[in-house]
């Protein structure tokens, strides 16, 4: 049974218990009846003695379509969730590789999966940066991480001031207890945690492994559909934002870790910062089941660009040029006639980091395995390996379903640079470029029709 078969029955339930559907809605939710002020944001005295606090995800004067903020009604204002800050060393979670720490060769690169370590690692201490570009201080670029989790966060909390985090599980389910509610995700689903949101992460299974895109730029949003129209791709109703939930935990040693300006600091406090009893607004975490993505593609001939599989896009400010696109390659029918159906050979200005959640990726049937990853940097060549090329060139011209596959891509404007961690991983496949070595020169000016011989 693949991930999609496991998730599909749950996804067909008629309600979303614990979640509110919609993308970018102006939500309102309260975990205690009457906790949410009605008709105003900051009454003179909030119900139940709560404090009102605004969390802004955009400048106050951003255009209405991009203006995001929420009002949180909490037991203590966030200023009380800070104590003296001590610098925390998390050298494997990088915001940008130090120049010269590792060579980033101008070659396609690929890694096998990294085994989940035996040591105790939570979602923060288990974060390992693979590559990055840009700058947290200028809100441009992103970092790509692997996470390995063997321990839940119980009294440890975290927030990331540098970027929003897109979490792509590959092994094991996780439960994110955030200020604004609880998000549970399993492989085949994703979660998006906005910049500035406090949360802790609990294991649901024995251990967990996956990928994270830390987006320093503008928030992810749904791509325009253009001539596709009002439906298909990722539909807004399939994005789920949690209802309010809180911890009323006092007198217990708690620790808040903050990522700010590329550095980590920790503060000891005596209460849980997850004390938001009610909230309303459009700046909130959400999850999405990739099984709900409705792919669109060629129905007669030729091969569309992979942008048709964009789930979420984080704009750069330049029209059509994403700071990061999150793209998936889900199960789908291939029906194009007289067409080379696998992805073609190409060089792109964008950089492509790929991961495989499960199954087989059609352009790389060997070597690219679930939990693995590849990096095809800006203006570096790649495409189908020899077997995929031959199969794509000579398969019967009949409809064919790609099944048991779910790969994804973080496609970014900026060339990516490796961390030393990634460059020295034992699972690095130094011989990856050899997957194209068997491709032969088939050109023969005397034979206009190539039959493979
Ligand atoms: Fe590519």
GROMACS .gro file of C-alpha atoms and ligand atoms in nm:
model
  454
    1UNK     CA    1   0.000   0.000   0.000
    2UNK     CA    2   0.153   0.330  -0.099
    3UNK     CA    3   0.130   0.661   0.083
    4UNK     CA    4  -0.158   0.784  -0.125
    5UNK     CA    5  -0.367   0.474  -0.062
    6UNK     CA    6  -0.308   0.513   0.310
    7UNK     CA    7  -0.406   0.879   0.310
    8UNK     CA    8  -0.691   0.875   0.062
    9UNK     CA    9  -0.963   0.717   0.281
   10UNK     CA   10  -0.893   0.963   0.560
   11UNK     CA   11  -0.902   1.247   0.312
   12UNK     CA   12  -1.246   1.146   0.192
   13UNK     CA   13  -1.409   1.203   0.529
   14UNK     CA   14  -1.678   1.466   0.508
   15UNK     CA   15  -1.534   1.706   0.764
   16UNK     CA   16  -1.189   1.823   0.853
   17UNK     CA   17  -1.192   1.771   1.227
   18UNK     CA   18  -0.958   2.018   1.387
   19UNK     CA   19  -0.900   2.215   1.068
   20UNK     CA   20  -1.058   2.492   0.866
   21UNK     CA   21  -1.046   2.463   0.484
   22UNK     CA   22  -0.931   2.736   0.249
   23UNK     CA   23  -0.616   2.913   0.130
   24UNK     CA   24  -0.540   3.256   0.275
   25UNK     CA   25  -0.886   3.290   0.425
   26UNK     CA   26  -0.961   3.531   0.703
   27UNK     CA   27  -1.016   3.263   0.966
   28UNK     CA   28  -1.145   3.293   1.319
   29UNK     CA   29  -1.129   3.025   1.587
   30UNK     CA   30  -1.146   2.994   1.964
   31UNK     CA   31  -1.057   2.703   2.191
   32UNK     CA   32  -1.271   2.847   2.468
   33UNK     CA   33  -1.619   2.979   2.397
   34UNK     CA   34  -1.631   3.357   2.408
   35UNK     CA   35  -1.253   3.406   2.402
   36UNK     CA   36  -1.256   3.582   2.065
   37UNK     CA   37  -1.358   3.950   2.077
   38UNK     CA   38  -1.636   4.015   1.831
   39UNK     CA   39  -1.644   4.318   1.603
   40UNK     CA   40  -1.313   4.462   1.720
   41UNK     CA   41  -0.951   4.354   1.757
   42UNK     CA   42  -0.840   4.515   2.080
   43UNK     CA   43  -1.114   4.578   2.332
   44UNK     CA   44  -1.021   4.766   2.646
   45UNK     CA   45  -1.022   4.437   2.835
   46UNK     CA   46  -1.011   4.107   2.645
   47UNK     CA   47  -1.234   3.815   2.751
   48UNK     CA   48  -1.091   3.583   3.019
   49UNK     CA   49  -0.813   3.833   3.094
   50UNK     CA   50  -0.629   3.747   2.772
   51UNK     CA   51  -0.380   3.978   2.603
   52UNK     CA   52  -0.435   4.086   2.243
   53UNK     CA   53  -0.130   4.066   2.016
   54UNK     CA   54  -0.094   4.115   1.643
   55UNK     CA   55   0.136   3.892   1.439
   56UNK     CA   56   0.211   4.059   1.103
   57UNK     CA   57   0.336   3.860   0.807
   58UNK     CA   58   0.352   4.157   0.571
   59UNK     CA   59   0.427   4.527   0.605
   60UNK     CA   60   0.122   4.718   0.728
   61UNK     CA   61   0.092   4.892   0.393
   62UNK     CA   62   0.124   4.586   0.169
   63UNK     CA   63  -0.144   4.569  -0.102
   64UNK     CA   64  -0.462   4.407   0.021
   65UNK     CA   65  -0.399   4.087  -0.178
   66UNK     CA   66  -0.063   4.039  -0.003
   67UNK     CA   67  -0.152   4.184   0.336
   68UNK     CA   68  -0.133   3.919   0.607
   69UNK     CA   69  -0.176   3.946   0.979
   70UNK     CA   70  -0.350   3.768   1.263
   71UNK     CA   71  -0.472   3.875   1.605
   72UNK     CA   72  -0.378   3.635   1.883
   73UNK     CA   73  -0.552   3.632   2.223
   74UNK     CA   74  -0.309   3.481   2.470
   75UNK     CA   75  -0.236   3.434   2.838
   76UNK     CA   76   0.084   3.634   2.822
   77UNK     CA   77   0.217   3.867   2.555
   78UNK     CA   78   0.515   3.727   2.367
   79UNK     CA   79   0.751   3.970   2.540
   80UNK     CA   80   0.706   3.751   2.850
   81UNK     CA   81   0.809   3.441   2.658
   82UNK     CA   82   1.157   3.581   2.640
   83UNK     CA   83   1.416   3.578   2.913
   84UNK     CA   84   1.790   3.634   2.895
   85UNK     CA   85   1.911   3.485   2.567
   86UNK     CA   86   2.205   3.252   2.541
   87UNK     CA   87   2.366   3.176   2.210
   88UNK     CA   88   2.305   2.821   2.099
   89UNK     CA   89   2.540   2.628   1.873
   90UNK     CA   90   2.356   2.441   1.599
   91UNK     CA   91   2.635   2.432   1.340
   92UNK     CA   92   2.458   2.194   1.103
   93UNK     CA   93   2.158   2.422   1.052
   94UNK     CA   94   2.300   2.687   0.825
   95UNK     CA   95   2.140   2.994   0.673
   96UNK     CA   96   2.405   3.012   0.405
   97UNK     CA   97   2.719   2.807   0.355
   98UNK     CA   98   3.037   2.982   0.451
   99UNK     CA   99   3.226   3.063   0.134
  100UNK     CA  100   3.487   2.797   0.081
  101UNK     CA  101   3.358   2.547   0.336
  102UNK     CA  102   3.279   2.301   0.059
  103UNK     CA  103   3.328   2.287  -0.313
  104UNK     CA  104   3.012   2.312  -0.519
  105UNK     CA  105   3.122   2.164  -0.850
  106UNK     CA  106   2.937   2.266  -1.169
  107UNK     CA  107   2.800   1.915  -1.205
  108UNK     CA  108   2.466   1.744  -1.149
  109UNK     CA  109   2.478   1.594  -0.798
  110UNK     CA  110   2.286   1.319  -0.625
  111UNK     CA  111   2.273   1.153  -0.285
  112UNK     CA  112   2.120   0.836  -0.148
  113UNK     CA  113   1.901   0.856   0.161
  114UNK     CA  114   2.069   0.944   0.489
  115UNK     CA  115   1.996   0.684   0.761
  116UNK     CA  116   1.817   0.821   1.066
  117UNK     CA  117   2.086   0.853   1.334
  118UNK     CA  118   2.055   0.663   1.661
  119UNK     CA  119   2.121   0.972   1.874
  120UNK     CA  120   1.849   1.180   2.038
  121UNK     CA  121   1.749   1.452   1.791
  122UNK     CA  122   1.444   1.670   1.789
  123UNK     CA  123   1.307   1.872   1.499
  124UNK     CA  124   1.547   2.160   1.572
  125UNK     CA  125   1.864   1.976   1.670
  126UNK     CA  126   1.805   1.723   1.391
  127UNK     CA  127   1.801   1.983   1.111
  128UNK     CA  128   2.084   1.945   0.859
  129UNK     CA  129   2.137   2.202   0.584
  130UNK     CA  130   2.218   2.063   0.241
  131UNK     CA  131   2.241   2.379   0.034
  132UNK     CA  132   2.142   2.743   0.048
  133UNK     CA  133   2.153   3.073  -0.135
  134UNK     CA  134   2.049   3.423  -0.054
  135UNK     CA  135   2.048   3.613   0.268
  136UNK     CA  136   1.818   3.611   0.568
  137UNK     CA  137   1.894   3.980   0.622
  138UNK     CA  138   1.760   4.084   0.283
  139UNK     CA  139   1.470   3.838   0.278
  140UNK     CA  140   1.588   3.673  -0.044
  141UNK     CA  141   1.670   3.312  -0.121
  142UNK     CA  142   1.620   2.993   0.075
  143UNK     CA  143   1.789   2.700   0.241
  144UNK     CA  144   1.718   2.332   0.192
  145UNK     CA  145   1.746   2.101   0.488
  146UNK     CA  146   1.703   1.738   0.584
  147UNK     CA  147   1.552   1.664   0.923
  148UNK     CA  148   1.593   1.354   1.135
  149UNK     CA  149   1.377   1.327   1.446
  150UNK     CA  150   1.410   1.063   1.717
  151UNK     CA  151   1.275   1.264   2.010
  152UNK     CA  152   0.968   1.477   2.069
  153UNK     CA  153   0.986   1.836   2.189
  154UNK     CA  154   0.789   1.852   2.513
  155UNK     CA  155   0.915   2.158   2.702
  156UNK     CA  156   1.122   2.300   2.417
  157UNK     CA  157   0.970   2.545   2.173
  158UNK     CA  158   1.102   2.708   1.859
  159UNK     CA  159   1.037   2.989   1.623
  160UNK     CA  160   1.205   3.097   1.306
  161UNK     CA  161   1.229   3.470   1.245
  162UNK     CA  162   1.432   3.417   0.927
  163UNK     CA  163   1.183   3.239   0.707
  164UNK     CA  164   0.874   3.030   0.669
  165UNK     CA  165   0.929   2.655   0.670
  166UNK     CA  166   0.779   2.412   0.422
  167UNK     CA  167   0.801   2.062   0.570
  168UNK     CA  168   0.792   1.754   0.344
  169UNK     CA  169   0.785   1.429   0.548
  170UNK     CA  170   0.941   1.122   0.391
  171UNK     CA  171   0.941   0.877   0.685
  172UNK     CA  172   0.715   0.898   0.991
  173UNK     CA  173   0.429   1.123   1.092
  174UNK     CA  174   0.481   1.442   1.291
  175UNK     CA  175   0.254   1.656   1.505
  176UNK     CA  176   0.320   2.031   1.507
  177UNK     CA  177   0.171   2.198   1.813
  178UNK     CA  178   0.178   2.561   1.709
  179UNK     CA  179   0.057   2.879   1.872
  180UNK     CA  180  -0.241   2.869   1.636
  181UNK     CA  181  -0.336   2.502   1.664
  182UNK     CA  182  -0.217   2.148   1.597
  183UNK     CA  183  -0.113   2.020   1.254
  184UNK     CA  184  -0.056   1.648   1.202
  185UNK     CA  185   0.119   1.538   0.885
  186UNK     CA  186   0.238   1.209   0.740
  187UNK     CA  187   0.439   1.131   0.425
  188UNK     CA  188   0.231   1.251   0.131
  189UNK     CA  189   0.131   1.568   0.313
  190UNK     CA  190   0.314   1.897   0.370
  191UNK     CA  191   0.297   2.165   0.636
  192UNK     CA  192   0.380   2.534   0.607
  193UNK     CA  193   0.489   2.717   0.923
  194UNK     CA  194   0.493   3.095   0.883
  195UNK     CA  195   0.785   3.309   0.990
  196UNK     CA  196   0.756   3.402   1.359
  197UNK     CA  197   0.518   3.123   1.461
  198UNK     CA  198   0.614   2.937   1.780
  199UNK     CA  199   0.575   2.562   1.783
  200UNK     CA  200   0.701   2.231   1.911
  201UNK     CA  201   0.715   1.905   1.718
  202UNK     CA  202   0.615   1.565   1.847
  203UNK     CA  203   0.689   1.229   1.697
  204UNK     CA  204   0.386   1.022   1.605
  205UNK     CA  205   0.593   0.724   1.491
  206UNK     CA  206   0.919   0.597   1.632
  207UNK     CA  207   1.130   0.825   1.415
  208UNK     CA  208   1.086   1.067   1.131
  209UNK     CA  209   1.281   1.192   0.834
  210UNK     CA  210   1.208   1.449   0.566
  211UNK     CA  211   1.295   1.766   0.383
  212UNK     CA  212   1.247   2.134   0.466
  213UNK     CA  213   1.255   2.443   0.248
  214UNK     CA  214   1.329   2.748   0.461
  215UNK     CA  215   1.203   3.035   0.249
  216UNK     CA  216   1.358   3.370   0.335
  217UNK     CA  217   1.151   3.561   0.080
  218UNK     CA  218   0.787   3.643   0.027
  219UNK     CA  219   0.545   3.380   0.151
  220UNK     CA  220   0.434   3.083  -0.051
  221UNK     CA  221   0.109   3.131  -0.233
  222UNK     CA  222  -0.089   2.940  -0.494
  223UNK     CA  223   0.036   2.997  -0.850
  224UNK     CA  224  -0.180   3.171  -1.107
  225UNK     CA  225  -0.370   2.923  -1.323
  226UNK     CA  226  -0.387   3.138  -1.639
  227UNK     CA  227  -0.580   2.966  -1.918
  228UNK     CA  228  -0.630   2.656  -1.699
  229UNK     CA  229  -0.910   2.851  -1.534
  230UNK     CA  230  -1.067   2.829  -1.192
  231UNK     CA  231  -0.998   2.464  -1.111
  232UNK     CA  232  -0.726   2.198  -1.096
  233UNK     CA  233  -0.370   2.202  -0.964
  234UNK     CA  234  -0.392   2.275  -0.589
  235UNK     CA  235  -0.744   2.388  -0.507
  236UNK     CA  236  -0.786   2.634  -0.219
  237UNK     CA  237  -1.036   2.423  -0.025
  238UNK     CA  238  -0.779   2.146   0.020
  239UNK     CA  239  -0.549   2.362   0.232
  240UNK     CA  240  -0.623   2.312   0.600
  241UNK     CA  241  -0.552   2.554   0.883
  242UNK     CA  242  -0.582   2.429   1.242
  243UNK     CA  243  -0.841   2.544   1.491
  244UNK     CA  244  -0.714   2.716   1.805
  245UNK     CA  245  -0.551   2.498   2.073
  246UNK     CA  246  -0.338   2.592   2.373
  247UNK     CA  247  -0.127   2.469   2.661
  248UNK     CA  248  -0.189   2.618   3.005
  249UNK     CA  249   0.147   2.520   3.147
  250UNK     CA  250   0.300   2.723   3.431
  251UNK     CA  251   0.582   2.666   3.675
  252UNK     CA  252   0.751   2.417   3.444
  253UNK     CA  253   1.099   2.481   3.307
  254UNK     CA  254   1.051   2.555   2.937
  255UNK     CA  255   1.294   2.662   2.674
  256UNK     CA  256   1.233   2.884   2.373
  257UNK     CA  257   1.480   2.861   2.085
  258UNK     CA  258   1.484   3.147   1.836
  259UNK     CA  259   1.645   3.150   1.493
  260UNK     CA  260   1.711   3.512   1.408
  261UNK     CA  261   1.964   3.655   1.166
  262UNK     CA  262   2.102   3.310   1.092
  263UNK     CA  263   2.195   3.247   1.458
  264UNK     CA  264   2.026   3.054   1.734
  265UNK     CA  265   1.953   3.174   2.085
  266UNK     CA  266   1.774   3.002   2.371
  267UNK     CA  267   1.582   3.145   2.659
  268UNK     CA  268   1.467   2.968   2.976
  269UNK     CA  269   1.110   3.050   3.071
  270UNK     CA  270   0.868   2.902   3.324
  271UNK     CA  271   0.563   2.862   3.104
  272UNK     CA  272   0.456   2.742   2.766
  273UNK     CA  273   0.447   3.002   2.487
  274UNK     CA  274   0.167   2.803   2.323
  275UNK     CA  275  -0.088   3.001   2.521
  276UNK     CA  276  -0.309   3.138   2.242
  277UNK     CA  277  -0.671   3.065   2.334
  278UNK     CA  278  -0.830   3.229   2.029
  279UNK     CA  279  -0.718   3.398   1.710
  280UNK     CA  280  -0.843   3.545   1.387
  281UNK     CA  281  -0.674   3.657   1.069
  282UNK     CA  282  -0.509   3.532   0.751
  283UNK     CA  283  -0.150   3.473   0.872
  284UNK     CA  284  -0.151   3.113   0.991
  285UNK     CA  285   0.004   2.771   0.944
  286UNK     CA  286  -0.155   2.519   0.713
  287UNK     CA  287  -0.119   2.172   0.571
  288UNK     CA  288  -0.195   2.015   0.234
  289UNK     CA  289  -0.240   1.659   0.118
  290UNK     CA  290  -0.043   1.617  -0.206
  291UNK     CA  291  -0.296   1.351  -0.312
  292UNK     CA  292  -0.543   1.633  -0.368
  293UNK     CA  293  -0.331   1.796  -0.637
  294UNK     CA  294  -0.509   1.769  -0.972
  295UNK     CA  295  -0.240   1.747  -1.241
  296UNK     CA  296  -0.289   1.903  -1.581
  297UNK     CA  297  -0.077   1.801  -1.879
  298UNK     CA  298  -0.052   1.743  -2.254
  299UNK     CA  299  -0.345   1.543  -2.392
  300UNK     CA  300  -0.226   1.502  -2.752
  301UNK     CA  301   0.148   1.556  -2.803
  302UNK     CA  302   0.463   1.710  -2.661
  303UNK     CA  303   0.573   1.776  -2.307
  304UNK     CA  304   0.476   2.074  -2.096
  305UNK     CA  305   0.717   2.251  -1.864
  306UNK     CA  306   0.721   2.120  -1.505
  307UNK     CA  307   0.570   2.449  -1.391
  308UNK     CA  308   0.232   2.284  -1.454
  309UNK     CA  309   0.299   2.084  -1.137
  310UNK     CA  310   0.357   2.386  -0.911
  311UNK     CA  311   0.175   2.346  -0.581
  312UNK     CA  312   0.299   2.666  -0.418
  313UNK     CA  313   0.514   2.953  -0.537
  314UNK     CA  314   0.706   3.213  -0.339
  315UNK     CA  315   0.747   3.517  -0.566
  316UNK     CA  316   1.071   3.711  -0.593
  317UNK     CA  317   0.922   4.043  -0.698
  318UNK     CA  318   1.018   3.988  -1.062
  319UNK     CA  319   0.711   3.866  -1.251
  320UNK     CA  320   0.725   3.494  -1.329
  321UNK     CA  321   1.051   3.443  -1.141
  322UNK     CA  322   1.006   3.254  -0.818
  323UNK     CA  323   1.225   3.288  -0.514
  324UNK     CA  324   1.112   2.926  -0.462
  325UNK     CA  325   0.859   2.707  -0.637
  326UNK     CA  326   0.736   2.389  -0.471
  327UNK     CA  327   0.662   2.142  -0.750
  328UNK     CA  328   0.548   1.779  -0.730
  329UNK     CA  329   0.552   1.490  -0.973
  330UNK     CA  330   0.249   1.288  -0.868
  331UNK     CA  331   0.088   0.975  -1.015
  332UNK     CA  332  -0.062   1.064  -1.354
  333UNK     CA  333  -0.153   0.931  -1.694
  334UNK     CA  334   0.086   0.981  -1.985
  335UNK     CA  335  -0.109   0.991  -2.309
  336UNK     CA  336   0.080   1.218  -2.549
  337UNK     CA  337   0.120   1.056  -2.891
  338UNK     CA  338   0.448   1.038  -3.081
  339UNK     CA  339   0.610   1.206  -2.786
  340UNK     CA  340   0.915   1.143  -2.575
  341UNK     CA  341   0.728   1.128  -2.247
  342UNK     CA  342   0.997   1.145  -1.974
  343UNK     CA  343   1.137   1.488  -1.891
  344UNK     CA  344   1.362   1.605  -2.172
  345UNK     CA  345   1.726   1.704  -2.150
  346UNK     CA  346   1.761   2.060  -2.036
  347UNK     CA  347   1.962   2.338  -1.880
  348UNK     CA  348   1.773   2.594  -1.673
  349UNK     CA  349   1.854   2.926  -1.520
  350UNK     CA  350   1.666   2.806  -1.212
  351UNK     CA  351   1.826   2.563  -0.964
  352UNK     CA  352   1.645   2.238  -0.896
  353UNK     CA  353   1.666   2.045  -0.571
  354UNK     CA  354   1.469   1.721  -0.594
  355UNK     CA  355   1.360   1.468  -0.336
  356UNK     CA  356   1.167   1.145  -0.366
  357UNK     CA  357   0.899   1.073  -0.109
  358UNK     CA  358   0.817   0.729  -0.242
  359UNK     CA  359   0.820   0.509  -0.548
  360UNK     CA  360   1.018   0.561  -0.866
  361UNK     CA  361   1.087   0.880  -1.060
  362UNK     CA  362   1.036   0.823  -1.431
  363UNK     CA  363   1.350   1.003  -1.552
  364UNK     CA  364   1.576   0.816  -1.307
  365UNK     CA  365   1.449   0.464  -1.246
  366UNK     CA  366   1.780   0.368  -1.081
  367UNK     CA  367   1.983   0.542  -0.812
  368UNK     CA  368   1.727   0.806  -0.714
  369UNK     CA  369   1.549   0.631  -0.429
  370UNK     CA  370   1.299   0.742  -0.162
  371UNK     CA  371   1.471   0.964   0.090
  372UNK     CA  372   1.741   1.053  -0.161
  373UNK     CA  373   1.797   1.388  -0.325
  374UNK     CA  374   1.954   1.553  -0.626
  375UNK     CA  375   2.073   1.902  -0.702
  376UNK     CA  376   2.076   2.029  -1.058
  377UNK     CA  377   2.213   2.376  -1.017
  378UNK     CA  378   2.158   2.681  -1.235
  379UNK     CA  379   2.263   2.626  -1.598
  380UNK     CA  380   2.387   2.272  -1.544
  381UNK     CA  381   2.274   1.995  -1.781
  382UNK     CA  382   2.056   1.703  -1.681
  383UNK     CA  383   1.779   1.480  -1.809
  384UNK     CA  384   1.678   1.117  -1.842
  385UNK     CA  385   1.940   0.852  -1.780
  386UNK     CA  386   2.023   0.594  -2.048
  387UNK     CA  387   1.752   0.346  -1.951
  388UNK     CA  388   1.486   0.615  -1.928
  389UNK     CA  389   1.592   0.757  -2.265
  390UNK     CA  390   1.575   0.421  -2.440
  391UNK     CA  391   1.247   0.329  -2.277
  392UNK     CA  392   1.100   0.669  -2.356
  393UNK     CA  393   1.216   0.641  -2.716
  394UNK     CA  394   1.073   0.298  -2.787
  395UNK     CA  395   0.781   0.236  -2.553
  396UNK     CA  396   0.447   0.160  -2.720
  397UNK     CA  397   0.254   0.477  -2.797
  398UNK     CA  398  -0.033   0.384  -2.566
  399UNK     CA  399  -0.173   0.553  -2.256
  400UNK     CA  400   0.039   0.464  -1.955
  401UNK     CA  401  -0.012   0.545  -1.592
  402UNK     CA  402   0.279   0.648  -1.376
  403UNK     CA  403   0.185   0.508  -1.038
  404UNK     CA  404   0.351   0.466  -0.703
  405UNK     CA  405   0.554   0.781  -0.740
  406UNK     CA  406   0.573   1.111  -0.561
  407UNK     CA  407   0.878   1.325  -0.620
  408UNK     CA  408   0.908   1.694  -0.548
  409UNK     CA  409   1.128   1.987  -0.639
  410UNK     CA  410   1.232   2.308  -0.469
  411UNK     CA  411   1.308   2.522  -0.773
  412UNK     CA  412   1.486   2.844  -0.693
  413UNK     CA  413   1.607   3.155  -0.867
  414UNK     CA  414   1.945   3.142  -0.696
  415UNK     CA  415   2.235   2.902  -0.765
  416UNK     CA  416   2.271   2.677  -0.462
  417UNK     CA  417   2.590   2.622  -0.264
  418UNK     CA  418   2.661   2.304  -0.070
  419UNK     CA  419   2.734   2.284   0.297
  420UNK     CA  420   3.023   2.074   0.414
  421UNK     CA  421   2.766   1.838   0.565
  422UNK     CA  422   2.616   1.768   0.222
  423UNK     CA  423   2.950   1.750   0.043
  424UNK     CA  424   3.081   1.493   0.290
  425UNK     CA  425   2.774   1.274   0.324
  426UNK     CA  426   2.864   0.908   0.272
  427UNK     CA  427   2.555   0.874   0.055
  428UNK     CA  428   2.690   1.126  -0.199
  429UNK     CA  429   2.695   0.954  -0.538
  430UNK     CA  430   3.019   1.074  -0.692
  431UNK     CA  431   2.954   0.867  -1.003
  432UNK     CA  432   2.609   1.017  -1.067
  433UNK     CA  433   2.708   1.187  -1.397
  434UNK     CA  434   2.787   0.840  -1.534
  435UNK     CA  435   2.412   0.770  -1.568
  436UNK     CA  436   2.443   0.952  -1.902
  437UNK     CA  437   2.768   0.783  -2.010
  438UNK     CA  438   2.598   0.504  -2.206
  439UNK     CA  439   2.406   0.743  -2.429
  440UNK     CA  440   2.544   0.691  -2.778
  441UNK     CA  441   2.581   0.916  -3.072
  442UNK     CA  442   2.302   0.788  -3.295
  443UNK     CA  443   2.334   1.050  -3.565
  444UNK     CA  444   2.368   0.906  -3.916
  445UNK     CA  445   2.317   1.149  -4.207
  446UNK     CA  446   2.222   0.853  -4.429
  447UNK     CA  447   1.936   0.733  -4.204
  448UNK     CA  448   1.665   0.993  -4.146
  449UNK     CA  449   1.466   0.747  -3.935
  450UNK     CA  450   1.644   0.623  -3.622
  451UNK     CA  451   1.518   0.278  -3.526
  452UNK     CA  452   1.754   0.218  -3.238
  453UNK     CA  453   2.000  -0.005  -3.416
  454LIG    FE1  454   1.539   1.971  -1.436
   0.00000   0.00000   0.00000
